[in-house]
GROMACS .gro file of C-alpha atoms in nm:
model
  336
    1MET     CA    1   3.816   1.695  23.903
    2PRO     CA    2   3.816   1.544  23.542
    3THR     CA    3   3.873   1.148  23.540
    4THR     CA    4   3.983   1.135  23.168
    5ARG     CA    5   4.247   1.307  22.987
    6PRO     CA    6   4.220   1.635  22.805
    7ARG     CA    7   4.184   1.579  22.427
    8PRO     CA    8   4.459   1.698  22.219
    9SER     CA    9   4.400   1.962  21.934
   10ALA     CA   10   4.609   1.783  21.684
   11PRO     CA   11   4.568   1.411  21.582
   12SER     CA   12   4.956   1.320  21.570
   13PRO     CA   13   5.196   1.206  21.681
   14ARG     CA   14   5.050   0.942  21.911
   15VAL     CA   15   5.253   0.959  22.234
   16GLY     CA   16   5.341   0.689  22.484
   17LEU     CA   17   5.475   0.813  22.817
   18VAL     CA   18   5.673   0.569  23.022
   19LEU     CA   19   5.711   0.657  23.390
   20GLY     CA   20   5.964   0.441  23.563
   21ALA     CA   21   6.024   0.323  23.933
   22GLY     CA   22   6.223   0.531  24.186
   23GLY     CA   23   6.052   0.577  24.510
   24VAL     CA   24   5.986   0.937  24.661
   25VAL     CA   25   6.288   1.091  24.477
   26GLY     CA   26   6.186   0.919  24.164
   27GLN     CA   27   5.837   1.090  24.181
   28ALA     CA   28   6.007   1.416  24.229
   29TYR     CA   29   6.246   1.355  23.921
   30GLU     CA   30   5.933   1.263  23.708
   31ALA     CA   31   5.757   1.589  23.829
   32GLY     CA   32   6.064   1.792  23.724
   33VAL     CA   33   6.083   1.641  23.384
   34LEU     CA   34   5.731   1.662  23.314
   35LEU     CA   35   5.730   2.022  23.408
   36ALA     CA   36   6.018   2.088  23.173
   37LEU     CA   37   5.831   1.913  22.893
   38ALA     CA   38   5.526   2.127  22.961
   39THR     CA   39   5.723   2.448  22.993
   40ASP     CA   40   5.965   2.413  22.708
   41LEU     CA   41   5.741   2.240  22.459
   42GLY     CA   42   5.393   2.346  22.562
   43TRP     CA   43   5.309   1.987  22.581
   44ASP     CA   44   5.049   1.868  22.851
   45PRO     CA   45   5.158   1.525  22.960
   46ARG     CA   46   4.803   1.442  23.039
   47THR     CA   47   4.734   1.424  22.672
   48ALA     CA   48   4.952   1.127  22.618
   49ASP     CA   49   4.771   0.848  22.435
   50VAL     CA   50   4.916   0.579  22.666
   51ILE     CA   51   5.077   0.627  23.007
   52VAL     CA   52   5.285   0.314  23.135
   53GLY     CA   53   5.359   0.361  23.501
   54THR     CA   54   5.575   0.123  23.722
   55SER     CA   55   5.586   0.169  24.096
   56ALA     CA   56   5.653   0.550  24.161
   57GLY     CA   57   5.557   0.605  23.795
   58ALA     CA   58   5.228   0.426  23.850
   59LEU     CA   59   5.127   0.684  24.099
   60THR     CA   60   5.249   0.984  23.888
   61GLY     CA   61   5.062   0.829  23.594
   62ALA     CA   62   4.752   0.792  23.781
   63LEU     CA   63   4.761   1.151  23.909
   64LEU     CA   64   4.799   1.261  23.556
   65ARG     CA   65   4.499   1.053  23.437
   66LEU     CA   66   4.310   1.198  23.728
   67GLY     CA   67   4.362   1.553  23.588
   68VAL     CA   68   4.666   1.671  23.790
   69ALA     CA   69   4.879   1.912  23.576
   70ALA     CA   70   5.251   1.902  23.546
   71GLU     CA   71   5.269   2.225  23.742
   72ASP     CA   72   5.081   2.065  24.021
   73LEU     CA   73   5.288   1.751  24.031
   74SER     CA   74   5.597   1.948  24.097
   75ALA     CA   75   5.420   2.167  24.367
   76TRP     CA   76   5.298   1.843  24.523
   77ALA     CA   77   5.661   1.709  24.541
   78ILE     CA   78   5.803   2.014  24.724
   79ASP     CA   79   5.491   2.099  24.935
   80ALA     CA   80   5.412   2.421  24.740
   81PRO     CA   81   5.076   2.569  24.706
   82LEU     CA   82   4.844   2.361  24.476
   83SER     CA   83   4.536   2.434  24.265
   84ALA     CA   84   4.204   2.374  24.428
   85ASP     CA   85   4.147   2.035  24.271
   86ALA     CA   86   4.499   1.900  24.325
   87ARG     CA   87   4.490   2.006  24.690
   88HIS     CA   88   4.168   1.801  24.744
   89LEU     CA   89   4.345   1.483  24.609
   90HIS     CA   90   4.670   1.561  24.776
   91ASP     CA   91   4.501   1.592  25.127
   92ALA     CA   92   4.315   1.262  25.076
   93LEU     CA   93   4.630   1.069  24.972
   94ASP     CA   94   4.850   1.255  25.241
   95ASP     CA   95   4.629   1.140  25.514
   96GLY     CA   96   4.728   0.775  25.419
   97ARG     CA   97   5.105   0.813  25.409
   98ARG     CA   98   5.169   1.037  25.719
   99ASP     CA   99   5.208   0.751  25.964
  100LEU     CA  100   5.411   0.530  25.720
  101PRO     CA  101   5.712   0.407  25.915
  102ALA     CA  102   6.069   0.397  25.777
  103PHE     CA  103   6.181   0.090  25.612
  104ALA     CA  104   6.344  -0.160  25.875
  105TRP     CA  105   6.592  -0.408  25.754
  106SER     CA  106   6.477  -0.623  26.020
  107ASP     CA  107   6.172  -0.699  25.835
  108LEU     CA  108   6.371  -0.906  25.595
  109LEU     CA  109   6.501  -1.121  25.870
  110ARG     CA  110   6.160  -1.281  25.925
  111ALA     CA  111   6.105  -1.630  25.779
  112TRP     CA  112   6.124  -1.645  25.379
  113ARG     CA  113   5.872  -1.850  25.184
  114PRO     CA  114   5.992  -2.160  24.992
  115PRO     CA  115   5.996  -2.122  24.615
  116PRO     CA  116   5.617  -2.091  24.506
  117PRO     CA  117   5.509  -2.392  24.274
  118ALA     CA  118   5.406  -2.144  24.016
  119LEU     CA  119   5.771  -2.012  24.012
  120LEU     CA  120   5.911  -2.348  23.964
  121ALA     CA  121   5.670  -2.447  23.692
  122ARG     CA  122   5.757  -2.117  23.503
  123THR     CA  123   6.116  -2.178  23.533
  124LEU     CA  124   6.093  -2.541  23.400
  125ARG     CA  125   5.883  -2.410  23.109
  126ARG     CA  126   6.117  -2.129  23.014
  127PRO     CA  127   6.452  -2.175  23.203
  128TRP     CA  128   6.628  -1.916  22.983
  129ARG     CA  129   6.399  -1.649  23.134
  130PHE     CA  130   6.504  -1.742  23.503
  131ARG     CA  131   6.630  -1.422  23.694
  132THR     CA  132   6.761  -1.464  24.032
  133ALA     CA  133   6.639  -1.136  24.164
  134VAL     CA  134   6.276  -1.203  24.057
  135ALA     CA  135   6.286  -1.540  24.219
  136ALA     CA  136   6.401  -1.396  24.536
  137MET     CA  137   6.128  -1.137  24.535
  138THR     CA  138   5.868  -1.414  24.513
  139MET     CA  139   6.005  -1.566  24.838
  140MET     CA  140   6.038  -1.265  25.047
  141PRO     CA  141   5.811  -1.243  25.366
  142GLY     CA  142   5.506  -1.033  25.320
  143GLY     CA  143   5.549  -0.676  25.448
  144ARG     CA  144   5.375  -0.545  25.763
  145HIS     CA  145   5.218  -0.227  25.597
  146ASP     CA  146   4.888  -0.214  25.398
  147ILE     CA  147   4.947   0.009  25.092
  148GLU     CA  148   4.611  -0.070  24.932
  149GLU     CA  149   4.422   0.111  25.206
  150ARG     CA  150   4.641   0.420  25.159
  151CYS     CA  151   4.568   0.432  24.777
  152GLY     CA  152   4.181   0.414  24.843
  153PRO     CA  153   4.114   0.776  24.779
  154LEU     CA  154   4.209   0.726  24.407
  155ASP     CA  155   3.896   0.543  24.353
  156ASP     CA  156   3.694   0.813  24.523
  157ILE     CA  157   3.836   1.084  24.304
  158GLY     CA  158   3.823   0.870  23.996
  159GLU     CA  159   3.456   0.776  24.052
  160ASP     CA  160   3.550   0.401  24.023
  161GLU     CA  161   3.624   0.424  23.659
  162TRP     CA  162   3.933   0.312  23.504
  163PRO     CA  163   4.123   0.605  23.333
  164GLU     CA  164   4.149   0.569  22.958
  165GLY     CA  165   4.503   0.478  22.835
  166LEU     CA  166   4.660   0.402  23.176
  167TRP     CA  167   4.872   0.096  23.189
  168LEU     CA  168   5.018   0.009  23.535
  169CYS     CA  169   5.254  -0.275  23.580
  170ALA     CA  170   5.288  -0.512  23.871
  171ALA     CA  171   5.431  -0.860  23.927
  172ARG     CA  172   5.250  -1.182  24.032
  173ARG     CA  173   5.378  -1.277  24.372
  174ASP     CA  174   5.371  -1.657  24.293
  175ASP     CA  175   5.594  -1.645  23.987
  176GLY     CA  176   5.721  -1.297  23.927
  177GLY     CA  177   5.535  -1.273  23.602
  178ARG     CA  178   5.435  -0.918  23.485
  179VAL     CA  179   5.084  -0.813  23.467
  180VAL     CA  180   4.963  -0.472  23.309
  181PHE     CA  181   4.645  -0.346  23.456
  182GLY     CA  182   4.443  -0.140  23.228
  183ARG     CA  183   4.569  -0.311  22.903
  184PRO     CA  184   4.305  -0.505  22.729
  185GLY     CA  185   4.313  -0.864  22.831
  186SER     CA  186   4.454  -0.795  23.171
  187PRO     CA  187   4.282  -0.894  23.506
  188PRO     CA  188   4.011  -0.633  23.606
  189ALA     CA  189   4.120  -0.419  23.905
  190ARG     CA  190   4.025  -0.088  24.071
  191LEU     CA  191   4.262   0.192  24.016
  192SER     CA  192   4.365   0.206  24.384
  193GLN     CA  193   4.447  -0.171  24.370
  194ALA     CA  194   4.651  -0.149  24.058
  195VAL     CA  195   4.847   0.158  24.195
  196ALA     CA  196   4.903  -0.017  24.529
  197ALA     CA  197   5.013  -0.343  24.362
  198SER     CA  198   5.259  -0.171  24.132
  199CYS     CA  199   5.401   0.025  24.437
  200GLY     CA  200   5.401  -0.278  24.663
  201ILE     CA  201   5.762  -0.317  24.771
  202PRO     CA  202   5.826  -0.675  24.867
  203GLY     CA  203   5.907  -0.721  25.243
  204PHE     CA  204   5.779  -0.375  25.321
  205PHE     CA  205   5.416  -0.375  25.202
  206ARG     CA  206   5.166  -0.655  25.212
  207PRO     CA  207   5.110  -0.809  24.875
  208VAL     CA  208   4.794  -0.680  24.713
  209ARG     CA  209   4.522  -0.943  24.634
  210ILE     CA  210   4.326  -0.886  24.310
  211GLY     CA  211   4.093  -1.160  24.225
  212ASP     CA  212   4.260  -1.491  24.326
  213ARG     CA  213   4.620  -1.371  24.282
  214GLU     CA  214   4.860  -1.165  24.498
  215TYR     CA  215   5.073  -0.889  24.330
  216VAL     CA  216   5.390  -0.703  24.420
  217ASP     CA  217   5.584  -0.392  24.306
  218GLY     CA  218   5.609  -0.381  23.918
  219GLY     CA  219   5.982  -0.292  23.948
  220VAL     CA  220   6.037  -0.670  24.039
  221HIS     CA  221   5.995  -0.730  23.667
  222SER     CA  222   6.146  -0.421  23.531
  223GLY     CA  223   6.188  -0.062  23.650
  224THR     CA  224   6.050   0.077  23.330
  225ASN     CA  225   5.837  -0.186  23.132
  226ALA     CA  226   5.873   0.012  22.820
  227ASP     CA  227   5.840  -0.299  22.607
  228VAL     CA  228   5.466  -0.322  22.678
  229LEU     CA  229   5.430  -0.044  22.410
  230VAL     CA  230   5.574  -0.268  22.136
  231ARG     CA  231   5.223  -0.345  22.001
  232ALA     CA  232   5.067  -0.007  22.100
  233ASP     CA  233   4.952   0.243  21.846
  234VAL     CA  234   5.203   0.503  21.926
  235ASP     CA  235   5.441   0.702  21.697
  236LEU     CA  236   5.654   0.848  21.985
  237VAL     CA  237   5.770   0.699  22.318
  238ILE     CA  238   5.892   0.945  22.585
  239ALA     CA  239   6.065   0.733  22.860
  240VAL     CA  240   6.138   0.919  23.201
  241VAL     CA  241   6.355   0.677  23.392
  242PRO     CA  242   6.465   0.783  23.740
  243MET     CA  243   6.671   0.477  23.823
  244SER     CA  244   6.886   0.493  23.520
  245LEU     CA  245   7.158   0.760  23.437
  246ALA     CA  246   7.230   0.952  23.139
  247GLY     CA  247   7.415   0.789  22.851
  248GLY     CA  248   7.493   0.505  23.098
  249ARG     CA  249   7.835   0.687  23.164
  250ALA     CA  250   7.756   0.937  23.467
  251TRP     CA  251   7.912   0.842  23.791
  252ALA     CA  252   7.692   0.747  24.093
  253PRO     CA  253   7.747   0.553  24.411
  254ASP     CA  254   7.489   0.305  24.303
  255LEU     CA  255   7.641   0.289  23.955
  256ALA     CA  256   7.600  -0.084  23.912
  257MET     CA  257   7.229  -0.068  23.954
  258ARG     CA  258   7.182   0.237  23.734
  259ARG     CA  259   7.387   0.082  23.458
  260ALA     CA  260   7.176  -0.241  23.486
  261ALA     CA  261   6.863  -0.012  23.452
  262HIS     CA  262   7.004   0.167  23.155
  263ARG     CA  263   7.090  -0.152  22.965
  264ARG     CA  264   6.747  -0.313  23.030
  265LEU     CA  265   6.574   0.009  22.908
  266GLU     CA  266   6.779  -0.017  22.595
  267ARG     CA  267   6.673  -0.367  22.537
  268GLU     CA  268   6.316  -0.264  22.598
  269LEU     CA  269   6.333   0.021  22.347
  270ARG     CA  270   6.510  -0.169  22.065
  271PRO     CA  271   6.197  -0.340  21.944
  272LEU     CA  272   6.012  -0.014  21.948
  273ARG     CA  273   6.285   0.148  21.720
  274ALA     CA  274   6.282  -0.138  21.497
  275ARG     CA  275   5.900  -0.085  21.443
  276GLY     CA  276   5.984   0.279  21.342
  277VAL     CA  277   5.859   0.429  21.674
  278THR     CA  278   6.053   0.759  21.754
  279VAL     CA  279   6.215   0.729  22.106
  280VAL     CA  280   6.315   0.994  22.362
  281ARG     CA  281   6.468   0.870  22.677
  282ILE     CA  282   6.523   1.113  22.967
  283GLU     CA  283   6.751   0.985  23.239
  284PRO     CA  284   6.927   1.152  23.530
  285GLY     CA  285   7.234   1.355  23.469
  286ALA     CA  286   7.532   1.410  23.720
  287ASP     CA  287   7.359   1.699  23.891
  288VAL     CA  288   7.041   1.517  23.937
  289LEU     CA  289   7.207   1.205  24.067
  290ARG     CA  290   7.382   1.422  24.326
  291ALA     CA  291   7.054   1.562  24.420
  292MET     CA  292   6.898   1.228  24.444
  293GLY     CA  293   7.154   1.061  24.673
  294LEU     CA  294   7.120   0.688  24.769
  295ASN     CA  295   6.812   0.674  24.959
  296LEU     CA  296   6.512   0.664  24.711
  297MET     CA  297   6.261   0.728  24.998
  298ALA     CA  298   6.424   1.057  25.112
  299GLU     CA  299   6.148   1.300  25.112
  300ASP     CA  300   6.383   1.583  25.235
  301ARG     CA  301   6.559   1.561  24.896
  302ALA     CA  302   6.243   1.619  24.685
  303ALA     CA  303   6.274   1.994  24.619
  304ARG     CA  304   6.649   1.960  24.522
  305VAL     CA  305   6.549   1.676  24.280
  306VAL     CA  306   6.269   1.869  24.119
  307GLN     CA  307   6.481   2.171  24.051
  308ALA     CA  308   6.778   1.958  23.911
  309ALA     CA  309   6.555   1.760  23.700
  310LEU     CA  310   6.382   2.069  23.567
  311PHE     CA  311   6.719   2.210  23.448
  312ASP     CA  312   6.866   1.869  23.340
  313ALA     CA  313   6.573   1.777  23.123
  314GLY     CA  314   6.547   2.127  22.986
  315SER     CA  315   6.917   2.078  22.851
  316ARG     CA  316   6.805   1.738  22.717
  317ILE     CA  317   6.507   1.880  22.540
  318ALA     CA  318   6.725   2.165  22.398
  319ASP     CA  319   6.951   1.914  22.196
  320PRO     CA  320   6.853   1.970  21.836
  321VAL     CA  321   6.823   1.608  21.769
  322VAL     CA  322   6.593   1.550  22.060
  323ARG     CA  323   6.398   1.856  21.968
  324GLU     CA  324   6.335   1.720  21.618
  325ARG     CA  325   6.214   1.398  21.769
  326LEU     CA  326   5.973   1.581  22.000
  327ALA     CA  327   5.843   1.796  21.707
  328GLY     CA  328   5.470   1.826  21.710
  329VAL     CA  329   5.397   1.719  22.064
  330GLY     CA  330   5.337   2.078  22.169
  331ASP     CA  331   5.045   2.099  21.918
  332ARG     CA  332   4.867   1.826  22.131
  333SER     CA  333   4.822   2.038  22.452
  334SER     CA  334   4.477   2.165  22.551
  335ALA     CA  335   4.328   2.316  22.851
  336ALA     CA  336   4.315   2.093  23.157
   0.00000   0.00000   0.00000
């Protein structure tokens, strides 16, 4: 299986693809949206110049960079037949998740840590950036389950090389600060470590140690982290955001959380627009939200979410304004 992305046949526009957090249903949503982009535009998401992945989006992004096509991502989500290469990777990763127990709220009743010194120091230096939720995540007890071991097959498939243009976001456990693995200047890590760190839900998975620091889920800092592209050489950013909601107005039982995610994404995209970057944001509409439900880890909803996302994203792509913003991306596709 290829470990680098297929080369686009046209030099522009340069595309940054943002894949947000969202658990199992979030991965299914991303698979449906990417399939819509591939089907309706003829664009191969593997050709994106930079892929920014957070939590569930980190795994989706890694699979793209390891050569898994949009069609296989959707088939993967719904347990449909896969191509031979994708089946090999699926089986290797599936062996590591079959015995994963359900989240137990009792895990959060164990002793929490006192505020880490690094968090206190960071707060004193920049008190205006203090966020209660982030601070709480740094103090949660370590989880009981090892996610890094489950991600190990990613290194075997990727031949221990970091895929080009893959930026995976995680948070330092000691102060909640963001780290973008794969971006120049960031700490070195194996692909399996970075994906595990980005997906490491505090209190459920054990923190992932890379070098002399421990890391947890990138969603602790942001569910999207789109602002890491502000200085990237991209002309177009496509943000696929499972935990938001279209227009910030659709109703959902978890409306407060989704509106907060929508507002944060808007803040992250604002400096990109100011720099002249074209932005297309794809967020769940009402039908997708009904398919998703409240449990982000509900594997039995994956098929419904993929289907709803495919139609919902297709409607979004068909909008003349959006279509104009996406002009030219189909010219970048090439054989996987």
